[in-house]
């Protein structure tokens, strides 16, 4: 009799991930493996839990390299490879089988292929660049000569012994500068005029981009001109007779400085006049006139005249500009480089991999096919690399035919969200043939590099973001046959500028979107309306361009009364949102490389008949999935949609302040957006990346003395070291939320040294005695409006908070949060001593908050330095302690009622604290008021004003640059899913959840929440004082269903489905509930 096949287990592994990626080409030498659980339709849901696994790793030939053997564990995430380190740039595969709840092992999963990446020593390649310089940052735009970021732009006239200069100009960002008596960069005297009318004459500084600012030098004289309207043109007059320099602004002489020229027989004539603009500074000239005496004819009274008009029409402006040197030897503010090489194939391609890293962004093409984009904005040693599979591309290429390899490198200069560093590109392309040979093309001296066809059109804003200006004519002339100079190779990888690279674990997504409608402005300008604010790159197909014509494409958030894009300060976030494009002839496809957030795109001077396609390509983080929510309240559903879009579009290469003005990763913004993306999209990778990067900031800038425990307020960044104290206190709570969502204890352990430092940082500022004893007082760090703590931002969001308090209630509450989160993570990591110590410190601080900061039954904003309590009792002062569990239970209900009665008196930055405080006391209807009321500040009011992306502040104050694409208030998506849908994680990783529908004025709600093993679905309807619920639990997840007390009919996924009920009895008390514990499957609970 034949042996009977052993019965297969109920579970199998699905959605296998290597180092967190489904398709991993850059695995570590010792990778980590993860999976979800799957079950066939005829499986027993009661057994759908993992009790063990067995994992196997093979090489490309199918040889087993390592087997875990049977492991008794429910863990499915981050299982470490236990074999010898894998080779770099090689192919492998793995599979796993699962033991179910009955202890029976299921079938093997299909093999999941993966490839290893490169360790730093394996690149065997050099970082490439080109010589600094190229097109000078001088451009005619909008009837003016725009000048930006350069230490020396010589005026086209001979050296002068004496002269008179007249200019009509305006400082746009920073100060407008003119070098006098100069013999080159860093020589002579620098005359500067600020937008505020401040005039100074000082010795010329020596500097080069990427310096963050021009150095200070001795000032010879300074004065203040009369104030003028913002953006007003000023008339500057300068005379220099070789002894005295006189300066007038708008007809009023401000300076008369005696500074005789020194003469020597071998001295180079010090008479050159040049324009000077420091980093992130920009000026515009409407006209420039110079009269003087030529130096080469001493003693001769020959008048020399330079008279350039840039505001008298484009023809005269371009004629004037033609006299200027259009090139510079100095590094440009916005450097674009084209690299080229070739690869010769010598056999049948079996496998090909391309690896690349760039500072800041590169797009690579092989055989004419765009195949890889890579971006790194970080500091040295904190950059990323990417990889692409080119097997199919190269296998189709004819043998013995050179394969062109090109790359476009864009270095933005230092700015918000970008460390400075130097431009660089690193490439390694490996080709394996079917005969076993491997050939490698690496970045090195055989590559060529030249300036790419982009003009230097200045800065968008004072954050250092350059204006992208593609020159179609230059691009057309730069054909594949054009010779380029050899690339410069400053060093091989790793080097001091690029000591280490990390494989990227986050990726972008996006799609082409067409406008929802086309509008026509009053002057006939075509305006594309995309229907909502999107982070995107404009794309336009022109049927036939006009050679040399510059089309000033302009994006924006709003339209003016004339129907054109509103370019005003508030409407544009004080950002030049133009995309100048200089056309070539014939059919051409304009594709922007840099994204902005916008809703409208105008095409001035372009007729509809000239274009065949207008649209944009959206740019946002790629996420593994997406939950959902809908309810009986259409306003709430619209608010949810607003929050969802904002959270999605608030992340590009990193979490951002805004995709338009400040693309930097601010800590508070990142934490808030992360709460939303983790809850709704199941996002983990961007959060892990951000947490690591802020930990890197601590290592770089905040690792010693009193500063230890802080983090940069924004990181990476072009302006180096700066913190906001209460931002630093947010990181432990954020790290704990990440651990709850993922169960990733490895990252928690990696972060814990920094988290402990942060807890200790807070404790250092708690005096043992004195007027504020027992409370965090004057927490070290910050400056200006952020000194000792920001509380809320922008300023209107503070709603009158007493910033003079030395011991602020909000700061103390967040210090408590840092202590308890650090304590719990120490406990999870097995450090019980540290956990106990920080928990005790948290309890002591909470006691101090309760006893010292409650006055006449109300929480006040804090204590002043002399110990007197603030006379102001803000909503923040009550919501922060209540949301974090500090408030004594006897006061919690009254505090919640007070909060509800105040309406919305917190800004978008901290509103999630208010929502959590109310929900913690069961005041769901009060939260619904906050979410849906159009009569007070909040999301519904934003919708009523036409917002399609959440704002930085509830109101756009006239003259401010508050962002209209700011996702930090999207944090409350977490609370909507956890408390209005009613699905919350009970254990790290989400393998146990609590489903607790609220009793509130909503009639019904339904939706889904991503968990480690898929999605928990829930839909409920209110039935008087009870709730009818249907929920679906994925394999590997157990749920506790908590319903209002009463009798329920329960139906499970099968006739014998098991449910563990709480004891029934008399539930007469208010808020009484009943629990049911259920396993995998679909369950319904119907009130009897």
PDB file of N, CA and C in Angstrom, residues 330-380:
ATOM      1  N   UNK A 330      33.635  80.664 -12.396  1.00  0.00           N
ATOM      2  CA  UNK A 330      33.228  80.313 -11.043  1.00  0.00           C
ATOM      3  C   UNK A 330      32.102  79.282 -11.076  1.00  0.00           C
ATOM      4  N   UNK A 331      32.029  78.480 -10.029  1.00  0.00           N
ATOM      5  CA  UNK A 331      30.964  77.479  -9.958  1.00  0.00           C
ATOM      6  C   UNK A 331      29.612  78.167 -10.003  1.00  0.00           C
ATOM      7  N   UNK A 332      28.721  77.614 -10.812  1.00  0.00           N
ATOM      8  CA  UNK A 332      27.408  78.221 -11.010  1.00  0.00           C
ATOM      9  C   UNK A 332      26.475  77.885  -9.850  1.00  0.00           C
ATOM     10  N   UNK A 333      25.487  78.743  -9.613  1.00  0.00           N
ATOM     11  CA  UNK A 333      24.496  78.414  -8.574  1.00  0.00           C
ATOM     12  C   UNK A 333      23.698  77.167  -8.901  1.00  0.00           C
ATOM     13  N   UNK A 334      23.564  76.860 -10.184  1.00  0.00           N
ATOM     14  CA  UNK A 334      22.727  75.745 -10.637  1.00  0.00           C
ATOM     15  C   UNK A 334      23.511  75.001 -11.703  1.00  0.00           C
ATOM     16  N   UNK A 335      24.204  73.934 -11.316  1.00  0.00           N
ATOM     17  CA  UNK A 335      25.144  73.291 -12.233  1.00  0.00           C
ATOM     18  C   UNK A 335      24.521  72.059 -12.892  1.00  0.00           C
ATOM     19  N   UNK A 336      24.514  72.068 -14.223  1.00  0.00           N
ATOM     20  CA  UNK A 336      24.012  70.961 -15.026  1.00  0.00           C
ATOM     21  C   UNK A 336      25.170  70.407 -15.847  1.00  0.00           C
ATOM     22  N   UNK A 337      25.332  69.095 -15.840  1.00  0.00           N
ATOM     23  CA  UNK A 337      26.457  68.475 -16.547  1.00  0.00           C
ATOM     24  C   UNK A 337      25.966  67.270 -17.338  1.00  0.00           C
ATOM     25  N   UNK A 338      26.465  67.176 -18.568  1.00  0.00           N
ATOM     26  CA  UNK A 338      26.172  66.021 -19.419  1.00  0.00           C
ATOM     27  C   UNK A 338      27.405  65.141 -19.487  1.00  0.00           C
ATOM     28  N   UNK A 339      27.256  63.862 -19.148  1.00  0.00           N
ATOM     29  CA  UNK A 339      28.346  62.888 -19.211  1.00  0.00           C
ATOM     30  C   UNK A 339      28.064  61.880 -20.332  1.00  0.00           C
ATOM     31  N   UNK A 340      29.154  61.438 -20.961  1.00  0.00           N
ATOM     32  CA  UNK A 340      29.015  60.440 -22.032  1.00  0.00           C
ATOM     33  C   UNK A 340      30.120  59.401 -21.953  1.00  0.00           C
ATOM     34  N   UNK A 341      29.748  58.191 -22.330  1.00  0.00           N
ATOM     35  CA  UNK A 341      30.717  57.129 -22.514  1.00  0.00           C
ATOM     36  C   UNK A 341      30.100  56.099 -23.449  1.00  0.00           C
ATOM     37  N   UNK A 342      30.861  55.078 -23.788  1.00  0.00           N
ATOM     38  CA  UNK A 342      30.325  53.999 -24.616  1.00  0.00           C
ATOM     39  C   UNK A 342      30.776  52.660 -24.052  1.00  0.00           C
ATOM     40  N   UNK A 343      29.988  51.669 -24.332  1.00  0.00           N
ATOM     41  CA  UNK A 343      30.264  50.300 -23.921  1.00  0.00           C
ATOM     42  C   UNK A 343      30.193  49.424 -25.161  1.00  0.00           C
ATOM     43  N   UNK A 344      31.172  48.581 -25.364  1.00  0.00           N
ATOM     44  CA  UNK A 344      31.153  47.670 -26.498  1.00  0.00           C
ATOM     45  C   UNK A 344      30.822  46.260 -26.019  1.00  0.00           C
ATOM     46  N   UNK A 345      29.760  45.697 -26.567  1.00  0.00           N
ATOM     47  CA  UNK A 345      29.347  44.344 -26.197  1.00  0.00           C
ATOM     48  C   UNK A 345      30.146  43.336 -27.008  1.00  0.00           C
ATOM     49  N   UNK A 346      30.629  42.287 -26.337  1.00  0.00           N
ATOM     50  CA  UNK A 346      31.490  41.303 -27.002  1.00  0.00           C
ATOM     51  C   UNK A 346      30.936  39.888 -26.903  1.00  0.00           C
ATOM     52  N   UNK A 347      29.654  39.769 -26.698  1.00  0.00           N
ATOM     53  CA  UNK A 347      29.061  38.450 -26.612  1.00  0.00           C
ATOM     54  C   UNK A 347      27.573  38.538 -26.366  1.00  0.00           C
ATOM     55  N   UNK A 348      26.990  37.404 -26.066  1.00  0.00           N
ATOM     56  CA  UNK A 348      25.566  37.338 -25.777  1.00  0.00           C
ATOM     57  C   UNK A 348      25.331  37.674 -24.308  1.00  0.00           C
ATOM     58  N   UNK A 349      24.552  38.708 -24.082  1.00  0.00           N
ATOM     59  CA  UNK A 349      24.353  39.214 -22.729  1.00  0.00           C
ATOM     60  C   UNK A 349      23.420  38.291 -21.954  1.00  0.00           C
ATOM     61  N   UNK A 350      23.899  37.836 -20.798  1.00  0.00           N
ATOM     62  CA  UNK A 350      23.067  37.016 -19.910  1.00  0.00           C
ATOM     63  C   UNK A 350      22.479  37.839 -18.763  1.00  0.00           C
ATOM     64  N   UNK A 351      23.240  38.832 -18.324  1.00  0.00           N
ATOM     65  CA  UNK A 351      22.829  39.638 -17.168  1.00  0.00           C
ATOM     66  C   UNK A 351      23.545  40.980 -17.239  1.00  0.00           C
ATOM     67  N   UNK A 352      22.833  42.050 -16.862  1.00  0.00           N
ATOM     68  CA  UNK A 352      23.467  43.369 -16.826  1.00  0.00           C
ATOM     69  C   UNK A 352      22.866  44.178 -15.691  1.00  0.00           C
ATOM     70  N   UNK A 353      23.726  44.868 -14.947  1.00  0.00           N
ATOM     71  CA  UNK A 353      23.278  45.707 -13.838  1.00  0.00           C
ATOM     72  C   UNK A 353      23.969  47.075 -13.929  1.00  0.00           C
ATOM     73  N   UNK A 354      23.180  48.108 -13.693  1.00  0.00           N
ATOM     74  CA  UNK A 354      23.689  49.471 -13.645  1.00  0.00           C
ATOM     75  C   UNK A 354      23.535  49.981 -12.220  1.00  0.00           C
ATOM     76  N   UNK A 355      24.606  50.495 -11.662  1.00  0.00           N
ATOM     77  CA  UNK A 355      24.594  51.115 -10.337  1.00  0.00           C
ATOM     78  C   UNK A 355      25.036  52.570 -10.489  1.00  0.00           C
ATOM     79  N   UNK A 356      24.391  53.452  -9.769  1.00  0.00           N
ATOM     80  CA  UNK A 356      24.755  54.866  -9.880  1.00  0.00           C
ATOM     81  C   UNK A 356      24.426  55.593  -8.589  1.00  0.00           C
ATOM     82  N   UNK A 357      25.231  56.606  -8.318  1.00  0.00           N
ATOM     83  CA  UNK A 357      24.985  57.532  -7.214  1.00  0.00           C
ATOM     84  C   UNK A 357      25.318  58.924  -7.710  1.00  0.00           C
ATOM     85  N   UNK A 358      24.621  59.912  -7.171  1.00  0.00           N
ATOM     86  CA  UNK A 358      24.810  61.287  -7.634  1.00  0.00           C
ATOM     87  C   UNK A 358      24.666  62.251  -6.481  1.00  0.00           C
ATOM     88  N   UNK A 359      25.322  63.357  -6.652  1.00  0.00           N
ATOM     89  CA  UNK A 359      25.113  64.490  -5.743  1.00  0.00           C
ATOM     90  C   UNK A 359      24.892  65.712  -6.642  1.00  0.00           C
ATOM     91  N   UNK A 360      23.664  66.139  -6.898  1.00  0.00           N
ATOM     92  CA  UNK A 360      22.440  65.818  -6.186  1.00  0.00           C
ATOM     93  C   UNK A 360      21.529  64.837  -6.972  1.00  0.00           C
ATOM     94  N   UNK A 361      21.345  65.035  -8.269  1.00  0.00           N
ATOM     95  CA  UNK A 361      20.387  64.212  -9.006  1.00  0.00           C
ATOM     96  C   UNK A 361      20.953  63.883 -10.379  1.00  0.00           C
ATOM     97  N   UNK A 362      20.745  62.646 -10.815  1.00  0.00           N
ATOM     98  CA  UNK A 362      21.193  62.237 -12.147  1.00  0.00           C
ATOM     99  C   UNK A 362      20.140  61.371 -12.808  1.00  0.00           C
ATOM    100  N   UNK A 363      20.048  61.530 -14.133  1.00  0.00           N
ATOM    101  CA  UNK A 363      19.206  60.685 -14.961  1.00  0.00           C
ATOM    102  C   UNK A 363      20.110  60.007 -15.982  1.00  0.00           C
ATOM    103  N   UNK A 364      20.093  58.684 -16.000  1.00  0.00           N
ATOM    104  CA  UNK A 364      20.983  57.929 -16.867  1.00  0.00           C
ATOM    105  C   UNK A 364      20.208  57.228 -17.971  1.00  0.00           C
ATOM    106  N   UNK A 365      20.809  57.183 -19.151  1.00  0.00           N
ATOM    107  CA  UNK A 365      20.247  56.486 -20.298  1.00  0.00           C
ATOM    108  C   UNK A 365      21.305  55.561 -20.862  1.00  0.00           C
ATOM    109  N   UNK A 366      20.885  54.376 -21.300  1.00  0.00           N
ATOM    110  CA  UNK A 366      21.768  53.398 -21.924  1.00  0.00           C
ATOM    111  C   UNK A 366      21.110  52.964 -23.225  1.00  0.00           C
ATOM    112  N   UNK A 367      21.872  53.014 -24.292  1.00  0.00           N
ATOM    113  CA  UNK A 367      21.367  52.676 -25.620  1.00  0.00           C
ATOM    114  C   UNK A 367      20.136  53.514 -25.977  1.00  0.00           C
ATOM    115  N   UNK A 368      20.145  54.758 -25.531  1.00  0.00           N
ATOM    116  CA  UNK A 368      19.048  55.665 -25.843  1.00  0.00           C
ATOM    117  C   UNK A 368      17.807  55.451 -25.007  1.00  0.00           C
ATOM    118  N   UNK A 369      17.870  54.537 -24.024  1.00  0.00           N
ATOM    119  CA  UNK A 369      16.711  54.227 -23.191  1.00  0.00           C
ATOM    120  C   UNK A 369      16.911  54.794 -21.787  1.00  0.00           C
ATOM    121  N   UNK A 370      16.045  55.724 -21.332  1.00  0.00           N
ATOM    122  CA  UNK A 370      16.147  56.174 -19.936  1.00  0.00           C
ATOM    123  C   UNK A 370      15.946  54.994 -19.006  1.00  0.00           C
ATOM    124  N   UNK A 371      16.875  54.795 -18.094  1.00  0.00           N
ATOM    125  CA  UNK A 371      16.816  53.558 -17.317  1.00  0.00           C
ATOM    126  C   UNK A 371      17.002  53.744 -15.821  1.00  0.00           C
ATOM    127  N   UNK A 372      17.486  54.900 -15.369  1.00  0.00           N
ATOM    128  CA  UNK A 372      17.722  55.029 -13.930  1.00  0.00           C
ATOM    129  C   UNK A 372      17.811  56.493 -13.548  1.00  0.00           C
ATOM    130  N   UNK A 373      17.132  56.841 -12.466  1.00  0.00           N
ATOM    131  CA  UNK A 373      17.296  58.143 -11.831  1.00  0.00           C
ATOM    132  C   UNK A 373      17.795  57.910 -10.417  1.00  0.00           C
ATOM    133  N   UNK A 374      18.668  58.774  -9.955  1.00  0.00           N
ATOM    134  CA  UNK A 374      19.206  58.620  -8.606  1.00  0.00           C
ATOM    135  C   UNK A 374      19.398  59.995  -7.986  1.00  0.00           C
ATOM    136  N   UNK A 375      19.118  60.102  -6.695  1.00  0.00           N
ATOM    137  CA  UNK A 375      19.160  61.383  -5.994  1.00  0.00           C
ATOM    138  C   UNK A 375      19.777  61.196  -4.623  1.00  0.00           C
ATOM    139  N   UNK A 376      20.644  62.120  -4.246  1.00  0.00           N
ATOM    140  CA  UNK A 376      21.167  62.181  -2.881  1.00  0.00           C
ATOM    141  C   UNK A 376      21.364  63.633  -2.510  1.00  0.00           C
ATOM    142  N   UNK A 377      20.715  64.045  -1.425  1.00  0.00           N
ATOM    143  CA  UNK A 377      20.837  65.413  -0.936  1.00  0.00           C
ATOM    144  C   UNK A 377      21.635  65.480   0.365  1.00  0.00           C
ATOM    145  N   UNK A 378      22.197  64.362   0.799  1.00  0.00           N
ATOM    146  CA  UNK A 378      22.772  64.279   2.130  1.00  0.00           C
ATOM    147  C   UNK A 378      24.203  64.767   2.223  1.00  0.00           C
ATOM    148  N   UNK A 379      24.715  64.745   3.460  1.00  0.00           N
ATOM    149  CA  UNK A 379      26.084  65.115   3.757  1.00  0.00           C
ATOM    150  C   UNK A 379      27.024  63.966   3.382  1.00  0.00           C
ATOM    151  N   UNK A 380      28.340  64.228   3.330  1.00  0.00           N
ATOM    152  CA  UNK A 380      29.288  63.153   3.030  1.00  0.00           C
ATOM    153  C   UNK A 380      29.081  61.940   3.922  1.00  0.00           C
TER     154      UNK A 380
END
